[in-house]
PDB file of C-alpha atoms in Angstrom:
ATOM      1  CA  MET A   1      25.640   3.776   5.485  1.00 69.00           C
ATOM      2  CA  PRO A   2      26.969   4.159   9.040  1.00 78.00           C
ATOM      3  CA  ASN A   3      24.824   4.523  12.164  1.00 91.00           C
ATOM      4  CA  ILE A   4      21.765   2.852  10.648  1.00 96.00           C
ATOM      5  CA  VAL A   5      19.935  -0.252  11.903  1.00 97.00           C
ATOM      6  CA  LEU A   6      17.102  -1.940   9.987  1.00 97.00           C
ATOM      7  CA  PHE A   7      14.665  -4.200  11.833  1.00 97.00           C
ATOM      8  CA  SER A   8      11.872  -6.371  10.463  1.00 97.00           C
ATOM      9  CA  GLY A   9       8.590  -7.062  12.154  1.00 95.00           C
ATOM     10  CA  SER A  10       6.937 -10.422  11.616  1.00 94.00           C
ATOM     11  CA  SER A  11       4.219  -9.258   9.180  1.00 95.00           C
ATOM     12  CA  HIS A  12       6.298  -9.291   5.951  1.00 95.00           C
ATOM     13  CA  HIS A  13       9.854 -10.548   6.435  1.00 96.00           C
ATOM     14  CA  ASP A  14      10.393 -11.119   2.705  1.00 96.00           C
ATOM     15  CA  LEU A  15       9.885  -7.433   1.878  1.00 97.00           C
ATOM     16  CA  SER A  16      12.157  -6.393   4.745  1.00 97.00           C
ATOM     17  CA  GLN A  17      14.893  -8.701   3.459  1.00 97.00           C
ATOM     18  CA  ARG A  18      14.525  -7.285  -0.074  1.00 97.00           C
ATOM     19  CA  VAL A  19      14.889  -3.734   1.281  1.00 97.00           C
ATOM     20  CA  ALA A  20      17.935  -4.740   3.345  1.00 97.00           C
ATOM     21  CA  ASP A  21      19.562  -6.388   0.323  1.00 97.00           C
ATOM     22  CA  ARG A  22      19.069  -3.248  -1.772  1.00 96.00           C
ATOM     23  CA  LEU A  23      20.657  -1.127   0.961  1.00 96.00           C
ATOM     24  CA  GLY A  24      23.504  -3.592   1.472  1.00 95.00           C
ATOM     25  CA  LEU A  25      22.550  -4.078   5.115  1.00 96.00           C
ATOM     26  CA  GLU A  26      21.917  -7.017   7.412  1.00 96.00           C
ATOM     27  CA  LEU A  27      18.589  -7.044   9.220  1.00 97.00           C
ATOM     28  CA  GLY A  28      18.982  -6.265  12.903  1.00 96.00           C
ATOM     29  CA  LYS A  29      18.582  -9.015  15.502  1.00 96.00           C
ATOM     30  CA  VAL A  30      15.139  -9.067  17.061  1.00 95.00           C
ATOM     31  CA  VAL A  31      13.091 -11.823  18.636  1.00 93.00           C
ATOM     32  CA  THR A  32       9.310 -11.598  18.799  1.00 92.00           C
ATOM     33  CA  LYS A  33       7.156 -14.141  20.612  1.00 90.00           C
ATOM     34  CA  LYS A  34       3.903 -14.511  22.494  1.00 90.00           C
ATOM     35  CA  PHE A  35       3.300 -15.528  26.053  1.00 92.00           C
ATOM     36  CA  SER A  36       0.680 -18.179  26.740  1.00 92.00           C
ATOM     37  CA  ASN A  37      -1.912 -15.430  27.350  1.00 92.00           C
ATOM     38  CA  GLN A  38      -1.123 -14.032  23.843  1.00 90.00           C
ATOM     39  CA  GLU A  39       0.749 -10.973  25.045  1.00 93.00           C
ATOM     40  CA  THR A  40       3.421  -9.903  22.577  1.00 93.00           C
ATOM     41  CA  SER A  41       7.040  -9.922  23.700  1.00 93.00           C
ATOM     42  CA  VAL A  42       9.884  -8.241  21.802  1.00 93.00           C
ATOM     43  CA  GLU A  43      13.615  -8.512  22.484  1.00 93.00           C
ATOM     44  CA  ILE A  44      16.012  -6.272  20.564  1.00 95.00           C
ATOM     45  CA  GLY A  45      19.212  -8.303  20.163  1.00 94.00           C
ATOM     46  CA  GLU A  46      21.770  -5.553  19.538  1.00 94.00           C
ATOM     47  CA  SER A  47      22.691  -2.067  20.639  1.00 95.00           C
ATOM     48  CA  VAL A  48      20.802   0.827  19.005  1.00 96.00           C
ATOM     49  CA  ARG A  49      22.271   3.622  21.131  1.00 96.00           C
ATOM     50  CA  GLY A  50      22.754   6.693  18.963  1.00 95.00           C
ATOM     51  CA  GLU A  51      21.619   4.806  15.833  1.00 96.00           C
ATOM     52  CA  ASP A  52      19.143   5.776  13.112  1.00 97.00           C
ATOM     53  CA  VAL A  53      16.618   2.929  13.412  1.00 98.00           C
ATOM     54  CA  TYR A  54      14.106   1.820  10.732  1.00 98.00           C
ATOM     55  CA  ILE A  55      11.433  -0.737  11.572  1.00 98.00           C
ATOM     56  CA  ILE A  56       9.556  -2.332   8.646  1.00 98.00           C
ATOM     57  CA  GLN A  57       6.114  -3.634   9.562  1.00 97.00           C
ATOM     58  CA  SER A  58       3.140  -3.749   7.195  1.00 96.00           C
ATOM     59  CA  GLY A  59      -0.486  -3.503   8.332  1.00 94.00           C
ATOM     60  CA  CYS A  60      -1.548  -6.907   7.081  1.00 93.00           C
ATOM     61  CA  GLY A  61      -2.211 -10.449   8.290  1.00 89.00           C
ATOM     62  CA  GLU A  62      -3.018 -10.429  11.996  1.00 93.00           C
ATOM     63  CA  ILE A  63      -3.322  -6.649  11.885  1.00 95.00           C
ATOM     64  CA  ASN A  64      -3.901  -5.966  15.569  1.00 95.00           C
ATOM     65  CA  ASP A  65      -1.063  -8.243  16.699  1.00 95.00           C
ATOM     66  CA  ASN A  66       1.302  -6.769  14.112  1.00 96.00           C
ATOM     67  CA  LEU A  67       0.386  -3.229  15.076  1.00 97.00           C
ATOM     68  CA  MET A  68       1.031  -3.981  18.741  1.00 97.00           C
ATOM     69  CA  GLU A  69       4.337  -5.607  17.849  1.00 97.00           C
ATOM     70  CA  LEU A  70       5.339  -2.473  15.910  1.00 97.00           C
ATOM     71  CA  LEU A  71       4.455  -0.212  18.834  1.00 97.00           C
ATOM     72  CA  ILE A  72       6.482  -2.328  21.262  1.00 97.00           C
ATOM     73  CA  MET A  73       9.488  -2.411  18.879  1.00 97.00           C
ATOM     74  CA  ILE A  74       9.393   1.371  18.467  1.00 98.00           C
ATOM     75  CA  ASN A  75       9.236   1.864  22.235  1.00 97.00           C
ATOM     76  CA  ALA A  76      11.979  -0.679  22.880  1.00 96.00           C
ATOM     77  CA  CYS A  77      14.342   1.120  20.517  1.00 97.00           C
ATOM     78  CA  LYS A  78      13.399   4.544  21.847  1.00 96.00           C
ATOM     79  CA  ILE A  79      14.092   3.716  25.485  1.00 95.00           C
ATOM     80  CA  ALA A  80      17.332   2.020  24.374  1.00 95.00           C
ATOM     81  CA  SER A  81      18.560   5.498  23.327  1.00 96.00           C
ATOM     82  CA  ALA A  82      18.150   5.277  19.536  1.00 97.00           C
ATOM     83  CA  SER A  83      18.740   8.734  18.066  1.00 96.00           C
ATOM     84  CA  ARG A  84      15.736   8.428  15.719  1.00 97.00           C
ATOM     85  CA  VAL A  85      13.140   5.732  15.148  1.00 98.00           C
ATOM     86  CA  THR A  86      11.332   5.574  11.802  1.00 98.00           C
ATOM     87  CA  ALA A  87       8.358   3.266  11.319  1.00 98.00           C
ATOM     88  CA  VAL A  88       8.235   2.008   7.728  1.00 98.00           C
ATOM     89  CA  ILE A  89       4.625   0.906   7.234  1.00 98.00           C
ATOM     90  CA  PRO A  90       4.070  -0.064   3.561  1.00 97.00           C
ATOM     91  CA  CYS A  91       0.336  -0.683   4.135  1.00 97.00           C
ATOM     92  CA  PHE A  92      -1.031   1.636   6.838  1.00 97.00           C
ATOM     93  CA  PRO A  93      -3.495  -0.175   9.171  1.00 96.00           C
ATOM     94  CA  TYR A  94      -7.012   1.219   9.724  1.00 96.00           C
ATOM     95  CA  ALA A  95      -6.487   3.685   6.862  1.00 94.00           C
ATOM     96  CA  ARG A  96     -10.088   3.273   5.664  1.00 91.00           C
ATOM     97  CA  GLN A  97     -11.377   4.571   8.992  1.00 91.00           C
ATOM     98  CA  ASP A  98     -10.222   8.104   8.362  1.00 91.00           C
ATOM     99  CA  LYS A  99     -13.500  10.028   8.859  1.00 88.00           C
ATOM    100  CA  LYS A 100     -17.082   9.861   9.982  1.00 82.00           C
ATOM    101  CA  ASP A 101     -19.032   8.940   6.856  1.00 70.00           C
ATOM    102  CA  LYS A 102     -22.574   9.803   7.823  1.00 62.00           C
ATOM    103  CA  VAL A 103     -24.149  12.448  10.025  1.00 56.00           C
ATOM    104  CA  ARG A 104     -26.399   9.797  11.526  1.00 57.00           C
ATOM    105  CA  ASN A 105     -23.307   7.812  12.461  1.00 64.00           C
ATOM    106  CA  SER A 106     -21.748  10.578  14.584  1.00 71.00           C
ATOM    107  CA  ARG A 107     -20.485   8.090  17.185  1.00 79.00           C
ATOM    108  CA  ALA A 108     -18.197   6.300  14.703  1.00 83.00           C
ATOM    109  CA  PRO A 109     -14.497   6.389  15.609  1.00 88.00           C
ATOM    110  CA  ILE A 110     -11.741   7.829  13.468  1.00 92.00           C
ATOM    111  CA  SER A 111      -9.441   4.875  14.023  1.00 94.00           C
ATOM    112  CA  ALA A 112      -6.693   6.051  11.654  1.00 95.00           C
ATOM    113  CA  LYS A 113      -6.197   9.032  13.974  1.00 96.00           C
ATOM    114  CA  LEU A 114      -6.046   6.676  16.967  1.00 96.00           C
ATOM    115  CA  VAL A 115      -3.303   4.627  15.234  1.00 97.00           C
ATOM    116  CA  ALA A 116      -1.407   7.869  14.507  1.00 97.00           C
ATOM    117  CA  ASN A 117      -1.576   8.837  18.183  1.00 97.00           C
ATOM    118  CA  MET A 118      -0.405   5.384  19.274  1.00 97.00           C
ATOM    119  CA  LEU A 119       2.619   5.479  16.962  1.00 98.00           C
ATOM    120  CA  SER A 120       3.605   8.932  18.213  1.00 97.00           C
ATOM    121  CA  VAL A 121       3.180   8.018  21.881  1.00 97.00           C
ATOM    122  CA  ALA A 122       5.210   4.823  21.365  1.00 97.00           C
ATOM    123  CA  GLY A 123       8.117   7.050  20.302  1.00 97.00           C
ATOM    124  CA  ALA A 124       8.161   7.108  16.500  1.00 98.00           C
ATOM    125  CA  ASP A 125      10.002  10.164  15.146  1.00 97.00           C
ATOM    126  CA  HIS A 126       9.101   9.650  11.503  1.00 97.00           C
ATOM    127  CA  ILE A 127       6.667   7.576   9.409  1.00 97.00           C
ATOM    128  CA  ILE A 128       7.260   6.191   5.908  1.00 97.00           C
ATOM    129  CA  THR A 129       4.215   4.649   4.246  1.00 97.00           C
ATOM    130  CA  MET A 130       2.854   4.035   0.750  1.00 96.00           C
ATOM    131  CA  ASP A 131      -0.303   5.142  -1.088  1.00 94.00           C
ATOM    132  CA  LEU A 132      -2.383   6.132   1.926  1.00 93.00           C
ATOM    133  CA  HIS A 133      -6.063   5.445   1.391  1.00 90.00           C
ATOM    134  CA  ALA A 134      -6.720   9.064   2.343  1.00 87.00           C
ATOM    135  CA  SER A 135      -3.994  11.706   2.139  1.00 86.00           C
ATOM    136  CA  GLN A 136      -5.414  13.615   5.118  1.00 89.00           C
ATOM    137  CA  ILE A 137      -4.091  10.865   7.405  1.00 94.00           C
ATOM    138  CA  GLN A 138      -0.724  12.647   7.153  1.00 94.00           C
ATOM    139  CA  GLY A 139      -2.359  15.504   9.059  1.00 93.00           C
ATOM    140  CA  PHE A 140      -3.215  13.185  11.946  1.00 95.00           C
ATOM    141  CA  PHE A 141       0.494  13.166  12.897  1.00 96.00           C
ATOM    142  CA  ASP A 142       2.611  15.825  14.595  1.00 94.00           C
ATOM    143  CA  ILE A 143       5.746  14.099  13.266  1.00 96.00           C
ATOM    144  CA  PRO A 144       7.025  13.948   9.657  1.00 95.00           C
ATOM    145  CA  VAL A 145       5.174  11.531   7.340  1.00 96.00           C
ATOM    146  CA  ASP A 146       6.444  10.516   3.901  1.00 95.00           C
ATOM    147  CA  ASN A 147       3.644   9.082   1.803  1.00 95.00           C
ATOM    148  CA  LEU A 148       5.364   7.225  -1.034  1.00 94.00           C
ATOM    149  CA  TYR A 149       3.681   6.368  -4.327  1.00 92.00           C
ATOM    150  CA  ALA A 150       3.715   3.148  -6.325  1.00 92.00           C
ATOM    151  CA  GLU A 151       3.113   5.145  -9.512  1.00 91.00           C
ATOM    152  CA  PRO A 152       6.672   4.842 -10.939  1.00 90.00           C
ATOM    153  CA  ALA A 153       6.547   1.044 -10.608  1.00 92.00           C
ATOM    154  CA  VAL A 154       3.026   0.950 -12.066  1.00 93.00           C
ATOM    155  CA  LEU A 155       4.070   2.988 -15.117  1.00 93.00           C
ATOM    156  CA  GLN A 156       7.040   0.699 -15.697  1.00 93.00           C
ATOM    157  CA  TRP A 157       4.895  -2.444 -15.415  1.00 95.00           C
ATOM    158  CA  ILE A 158       2.308  -1.103 -17.891  1.00 95.00           C
ATOM    159  CA  LYS A 159       4.963  -0.245 -20.506  1.00 94.00           C
ATOM    160  CA  GLU A 160       6.776  -3.555 -20.123  1.00 94.00           C
ATOM    161  CA  ASN A 161       3.767  -5.908 -19.974  1.00 95.00           C
ATOM    162  CA  ILE A 162       0.881  -4.401 -21.962  1.00 94.00           C
ATOM    163  CA  LEU A 163       1.788  -4.281 -25.661  1.00 92.00           C
ATOM    164  CA  GLU A 164      -1.266  -2.152 -26.505  1.00 90.00           C
ATOM    165  CA  TRP A 165      -0.642   0.394 -23.724  1.00 94.00           C
ATOM    166  CA  ARG A 166      -0.759   3.301 -26.202  1.00 92.00           C
ATOM    167  CA  ASN A 167      -4.379   2.378 -26.909  1.00 91.00           C
ATOM    168  CA  CYS A 168      -5.324   1.918 -23.279  1.00 95.00           C
ATOM    169  CA  ILE A 169      -7.598   3.916 -21.026  1.00 95.00           C
ATOM    170  CA  ILE A 170      -6.929   4.286 -17.303  1.00 96.00           C
ATOM    171  CA  VAL A 171     -10.040   3.750 -15.195  1.00 95.00           C
ATOM    172  CA  SER A 172     -10.771   4.601 -11.590  1.00 92.00           C
ATOM    173  CA  PRO A 173     -13.311   2.241  -9.928  1.00 88.00           C
ATOM    174  CA  ASP A 174     -14.654   5.180  -7.870  1.00 83.00           C
ATOM    175  CA  ALA A 175     -14.676   8.966  -7.910  1.00 79.00           C
ATOM    176  CA  GLY A 176     -12.207   9.139  -5.010  1.00 79.00           C
ATOM    177  CA  GLY A 177      -9.430   7.714  -7.181  1.00 84.00           C
ATOM    178  CA  ALA A 178      -9.809  10.275  -9.988  1.00 86.00           C
ATOM    179  CA  LYS A 179      -6.626  12.151  -9.060  1.00 87.00           C
ATOM    180  CA  ARG A 180      -4.633   8.908  -9.044  1.00 88.00           C
ATOM    181  CA  VAL A 181      -5.748   7.785 -12.510  1.00 92.00           C
ATOM    182  CA  THR A 182      -5.414  11.222 -14.110  1.00 92.00           C
ATOM    183  CA  SER A 183      -1.793  11.399 -12.969  1.00 90.00           C
ATOM    184  CA  ILE A 184      -1.020   8.007 -14.551  1.00 93.00           C
ATOM    185  CA  ALA A 185      -3.020   8.826 -17.700  1.00 94.00           C
ATOM    186  CA  ASP A 186      -1.133  12.119 -18.115  1.00 93.00           C
ATOM    187  CA  ARG A 187       2.235  10.375 -17.842  1.00 92.00           C
ATOM    188  CA  LEU A 188       1.210   7.772 -20.433  1.00 93.00           C
ATOM    189  CA  ASN A 189      -0.494  10.406 -22.589  1.00 94.00           C
ATOM    190  CA  VAL A 190      -3.745   8.406 -22.740  1.00 94.00           C
ATOM    191  CA  GLU A 191      -7.353   9.105 -21.698  1.00 94.00           C
ATOM    192  CA  PHE A 192      -9.004   8.208 -18.432  1.00 93.00           C
ATOM    193  CA  ALA A 193     -12.468   7.246 -17.234  1.00 92.00           C
ATOM    194  CA  LEU A 194     -14.102   6.666 -13.893  1.00 90.00           C
ATOM    195  CA  ILE A 195     -16.893   4.589 -12.449  1.00 89.00           C
ATOM    196  CA  HIS A 196     -19.366   6.132 -10.039  1.00 81.00           C
ATOM    197  CA  LYS A 197     -20.470   3.569  -7.460  1.00 70.00           C
ATOM    198  CA  GLU A 198     -23.245   3.681  -4.931  1.00 66.00           C
ATOM    199  CA  ARG A 199     -23.111   1.461  -1.857  1.00 60.00           C
ATOM    200  CA  LYS A 200     -25.901   0.119   0.313  1.00 59.00           C
ATOM    201  CA  LYS A 201     -23.362  -0.811   2.984  1.00 59.00           C
ATOM    202  CA  ALA A 202     -19.620  -1.433   3.398  1.00 58.00           C
ATOM    203  CA  ASN A 203     -18.133  -3.960   0.920  1.00 54.00           C
ATOM    204  CA  GLU A 204     -21.410  -4.103  -1.053  1.00 58.00           C
ATOM    205  CA  VAL A 205     -21.893  -2.057  -4.227  1.00 56.00           C
ATOM    206  CA  ASP A 206     -25.460  -1.297  -5.270  1.00 62.00           C
ATOM    207  CA  ARG A 207     -25.019   0.404  -8.673  1.00 71.00           C
ATOM    208  CA  MET A 208     -22.223   1.459 -11.046  1.00 78.00           C
ATOM    209  CA  VAL A 209     -22.184   4.140 -13.761  1.00 84.00           C
ATOM    210  CA  LEU A 210     -19.302   4.400 -16.245  1.00 88.00           C
ATOM    211  CA  VAL A 211     -18.181   7.912 -17.175  1.00 86.00           C
ATOM    212  CA  GLY A 212     -15.978   7.704 -20.280  1.00 87.00           C
ATOM    213  CA  ASP A 213     -15.597   5.719 -23.502  1.00 90.00           C
ATOM    214  CA  VAL A 214     -13.742   2.385 -23.273  1.00 92.00           C
ATOM    215  CA  LYS A 215     -15.003   0.813 -26.496  1.00 93.00           C
ATOM    216  CA  ASP A 216     -12.285  -1.115 -28.406  1.00 93.00           C
ATOM    217  CA  ARG A 217      -9.626  -0.154 -25.853  1.00 94.00           C
ATOM    218  CA  VAL A 218      -7.564  -1.906 -23.212  1.00 95.00           C
ATOM    219  CA  ALA A 219      -8.982  -0.824 -19.852  1.00 95.00           C
ATOM    220  CA  ILE A 220      -6.653  -0.598 -16.858  1.00 96.00           C
ATOM    221  CA  LEU A 221      -8.368  -0.310 -13.500  1.00 95.00           C
ATOM    222  CA  VAL A 222      -6.156   1.470 -10.962  1.00 95.00           C
ATOM    223  CA  ASP A 223      -6.880   1.681  -7.236  1.00 93.00           C
ATOM    224  CA  ASP A 224      -5.008   1.953  -3.954  1.00 92.00           C
ATOM    225  CA  MET A 225      -6.427  -1.222  -2.416  1.00 93.00           C
ATOM    226  CA  ALA A 226      -8.800  -4.121  -2.928  1.00 93.00           C
ATOM    227  CA  ASP A 227     -10.269  -6.101  -0.048  1.00 94.00           C
ATOM    228  CA  THR A 228     -13.138  -8.437  -0.956  1.00 93.00           C
ATOM    229  CA  CYS A 229     -12.802  -7.356  -4.634  1.00 93.00           C
ATOM    230  CA  GLY A 230     -16.526  -6.893  -5.183  1.00 88.00           C
ATOM    231  CA  THR A 231     -15.944  -3.407  -6.579  1.00 86.00           C
ATOM    232  CA  ILE A 232     -13.177  -4.187  -9.070  1.00 91.00           C
ATOM    233  CA  CYS A 233     -14.887  -7.369 -10.283  1.00 92.00           C
ATOM    234  CA  HIS A 234     -18.162  -5.511 -10.899  1.00 89.00           C
ATOM    235  CA  ALA A 235     -16.142  -2.773 -12.551  1.00 91.00           C
ATOM    236  CA  ALA A 236     -14.451  -5.300 -14.851  1.00 93.00           C
ATOM    237  CA  ASP A 237     -17.847  -6.651 -15.937  1.00 92.00           C
ATOM    238  CA  LYS A 238     -19.033  -3.086 -16.557  1.00 91.00           C
ATOM    239  CA  LEU A 239     -15.986  -2.346 -18.737  1.00 93.00           C
ATOM    240  CA  VAL A 240     -16.376  -5.525 -20.789  1.00 94.00           C
ATOM    241  CA  SER A 241     -20.050  -4.821 -21.369  1.00 92.00           C
ATOM    242  CA  ALA A 242     -19.063  -1.296 -22.471  1.00 92.00           C
ATOM    243  CA  GLY A 243     -16.784  -2.712 -25.173  1.00 93.00           C
ATOM    244  CA  ALA A 244     -13.318  -2.931 -23.598  1.00 94.00           C
ATOM    245  CA  THR A 245     -11.128  -5.468 -25.401  1.00 94.00           C
ATOM    246  CA  LYS A 246      -9.120  -6.405 -22.322  1.00 95.00           C
ATOM    247  CA  VAL A 247      -9.282  -5.478 -18.639  1.00 96.00           C
ATOM    248  CA  TYR A 248      -6.378  -5.284 -16.198  1.00 97.00           C
ATOM    249  CA  ALA A 249      -6.428  -4.233 -12.551  1.00 96.00           C
ATOM    250  CA  ILE A 250      -3.420  -2.613 -10.870  1.00 96.00           C
ATOM    251  CA  LEU A 251      -3.624  -2.174  -7.108  1.00 96.00           C
ATOM    252  CA  THR A 252      -1.138  -0.968  -4.522  1.00 95.00           C
ATOM    253  CA  HIS A 253      -2.454  -3.002  -1.576  1.00 96.00           C
ATOM    254  CA  GLY A 254      -3.973  -6.400  -2.411  1.00 95.00           C
ATOM    255  CA  ILE A 255      -5.735  -7.386   0.806  1.00 95.00           C
ATOM    256  CA  PHE A 256      -7.857 -10.107  -0.829  1.00 95.00           C
ATOM    257  CA  SER A 257      -9.978 -11.234   2.100  1.00 93.00           C
ATOM    258  CA  GLY A 258     -13.146 -13.335   2.160  1.00 92.00           C
ATOM    259  CA  PRO A 259     -14.364 -14.323  -1.333  1.00 94.00           C
ATOM    260  CA  ALA A 260     -11.773 -12.172  -3.138  1.00 95.00           C
ATOM    261  CA  ILE A 261      -9.766 -14.982  -4.730  1.00 96.00           C
ATOM    262  CA  SER A 262     -12.783 -16.823  -6.131  1.00 95.00           C
ATOM    263  CA  ARG A 263     -14.189 -13.553  -7.461  1.00 95.00           C
ATOM    264  CA  ILE A 264     -10.957 -12.733  -9.275  1.00 96.00           C
ATOM    265  CA  ASN A 265     -10.746 -16.237 -10.723  1.00 95.00           C
ATOM    266  CA  ASN A 266     -14.288 -15.871 -12.120  1.00 94.00           C
ATOM    267  CA  ALA A 267     -13.869 -12.278 -13.339  1.00 93.00           C
ATOM    268  CA  SER A 268     -12.809 -11.213 -16.843  1.00 91.00           C
ATOM    269  CA  PHE A 269      -9.346  -9.926 -15.925  1.00 95.00           C
ATOM    270  CA  GLU A 270      -6.248 -10.530 -18.008  1.00 95.00           C
ATOM    271  CA  ALA A 271      -4.252  -9.959 -14.822  1.00 96.00           C
ATOM    272  CA  VAL A 272      -4.640  -8.448 -11.370  1.00 97.00           C
ATOM    273  CA  VAL A 273      -1.374  -6.742 -10.488  1.00 97.00           C
ATOM    274  CA  VAL A 274      -0.498  -5.742  -6.926  1.00 97.00           C
ATOM    275  CA  THR A 275       2.583  -4.464  -5.175  1.00 96.00           C
ATOM    276  CA  ASN A 276       4.217  -6.521  -2.447  1.00 95.00           C
ATOM    277  CA  THR A 277       3.301  -4.173   0.403  1.00 96.00           C
ATOM    278  CA  ILE A 278       1.333  -7.243   1.543  1.00 96.00           C
ATOM    279  CA  PRO A 279       2.594 -10.849   1.145  1.00 95.00           C
ATOM    280  CA  GLN A 280       0.989 -12.455  -1.933  1.00 94.00           C
ATOM    281  CA  GLU A 281       2.746 -15.815  -2.290  1.00 93.00           C
ATOM    282  CA  GLU A 282      -0.064 -17.940  -0.894  1.00 92.00           C
ATOM    283  CA  LYS A 283      -2.771 -16.064  -2.814  1.00 93.00           C
ATOM    284  CA  MET A 284      -0.848 -16.391  -6.074  1.00 94.00           C
ATOM    285  CA  LYS A 285      -0.865 -20.170  -5.629  1.00 94.00           C
ATOM    286  CA  HIS A 286      -4.680 -20.144  -5.713  1.00 94.00           C
ATOM    287  CA  CYS A 287      -5.119 -17.448  -8.357  1.00 95.00           C
ATOM    288  CA  PRO A 288      -2.878 -17.450 -11.452  1.00 94.00           C
ATOM    289  CA  LYS A 289      -4.205 -14.022 -12.486  1.00 96.00           C
ATOM    290  CA  ILE A 290      -2.441 -12.324  -9.571  1.00 96.00           C
ATOM    291  CA  GLN A 291       1.009 -10.854 -10.304  1.00 95.00           C
ATOM    292  CA  PHE A 292       3.087  -8.615  -8.094  1.00 92.00           C
ATOM    293  CA  ILE A 293       5.336  -5.596  -8.536  1.00 95.00           C
ATOM    294  CA  ASP A 294       8.312  -5.361  -6.200  1.00 95.00           C
ATOM    295  CA  ILE A 295       8.399  -1.957  -4.490  1.00 94.00           C
ATOM    296  CA  SER A 296      11.418  -2.678  -2.276  1.00 95.00           C
ATOM    297  CA  MET A 297      13.519  -0.358  -4.412  1.00 94.00           C
ATOM    298  CA  ILE A 298      11.226   2.592  -3.648  1.00 94.00           C
ATOM    299  CA  LEU A 299      11.259   1.858   0.093  1.00 96.00           C
ATOM    300  CA  ALA A 300      15.021   1.333   0.131  1.00 96.00           C
ATOM    301  CA  GLU A 301      15.684   4.588  -1.706  1.00 95.00           C
ATOM    302  CA  ALA A 302      13.331   6.474   0.654  1.00 96.00           C
ATOM    303  CA  ILE A 303      15.193   5.048   3.654  1.00 97.00           C
ATOM    304  CA  ARG A 304      18.579   5.951   2.126  1.00 96.00           C
ATOM    305  CA  ARG A 305      17.484   9.478   1.337  1.00 95.00           C
ATOM    306  CA  THR A 306      15.950   9.974   4.779  1.00 95.00           C
ATOM    307  CA  HIS A 307      19.097   8.735   6.492  1.00 96.00           C
ATOM    308  CA  ASN A 308      21.309  11.007   4.366  1.00 94.00           C
ATOM    309  CA  GLY A 309      19.036  14.042   4.768  1.00 93.00           C
ATOM    310  CA  GLU A 310      18.117  14.148   1.079  1.00 92.00           C
ATOM    311  CA  SER A 311      14.780  14.932  -0.551  1.00 89.00           C
ATOM    312  CA  VAL A 312      12.319  12.036  -0.663  1.00 90.00           C
ATOM    313  CA  SER A 313       9.869  13.897  -2.934  1.00 83.00           C
ATOM    314  CA  TYR A 314      12.633  13.984  -5.565  1.00 75.00           C
ATOM    315  CA  LEU A 315      11.896  10.283  -6.079  1.00 75.00           C
ATOM    316  CA  PHE A 316       8.526  11.147  -7.616  1.00 73.00           C
ATOM    317  CA  SER A 317       9.053  14.605  -9.084  1.00 62.00           C
ATOM    318  CA  HIS A 318      11.809  13.287 -11.388  1.00 52.00           C
ATOM    319  CA  VAL A 319      10.268  10.039 -12.618  1.00 50.00           C
ATOM    320  CA  PRO A 320      11.222   9.358 -16.270  1.00 45.00           C
ATOM    321  CA  LEU A 321       8.320   8.942 -18.667  1.00 38.00           C
TER     322      LEU A 321
END
């Protein structure tokens, strides 16, 4: 793959290295550091003139610092005459702030739009991300955005690790994820259910109502992300009380902040499966229920296809059942 340079930000070096290995590339030389006043400094250690540059940086950990680092890296490559700069952002930061939720809260920001503007102004020509919390975020950009899906990896994990998958039911923990679970249920040829949740405030669920029959079935909760895990743990209890024999959770972005780990340890999950869009090594040490699916192959193939001018959507429209 000539004329391509792959850089890693500091948020998730392991994933960047996995992607580079799959592409048969060496990660580009870059040095990131902070001055004593906590300003971020980036030094690109090789020529990118006329190159197709890909920068992998996930929206996790110290999110604001990592976002600023990504913006500086994009700008550094752009003003060093890179022919194209693509930001590969496996977990898009501020994706949950995609709209104004309430009329009475009309002064709330739409921070996902602000992040989109910042990336464009920094010089990004293209964005590759995965399982956006809200698909409309793609419309916040005036540059191409490829929103990849973890669905192929999820289907493979279910078939390889859940013996009773033919008797399972795919469950969405909220109404917003109905499209996601119906797609997976259709590919597995099983039924789906959803849980309607009402919130009093952010990260606090007031009431849950199950729509669907899970009695004597393996229930698989599927969602795009889990933060404090209050929702999925309440949902697991709801499914068990409704007669589910086993409960799994499969999530694209496992944020797991605050009391999340203790909640998972105390919940009735067989396993909580996440992709490695966010580093999980430390959390797995404290929670044996957490397992991860490697999505570096999907990212690597999307980068290869983008560089060669091939269809990225082909990745998902021709997934074997």
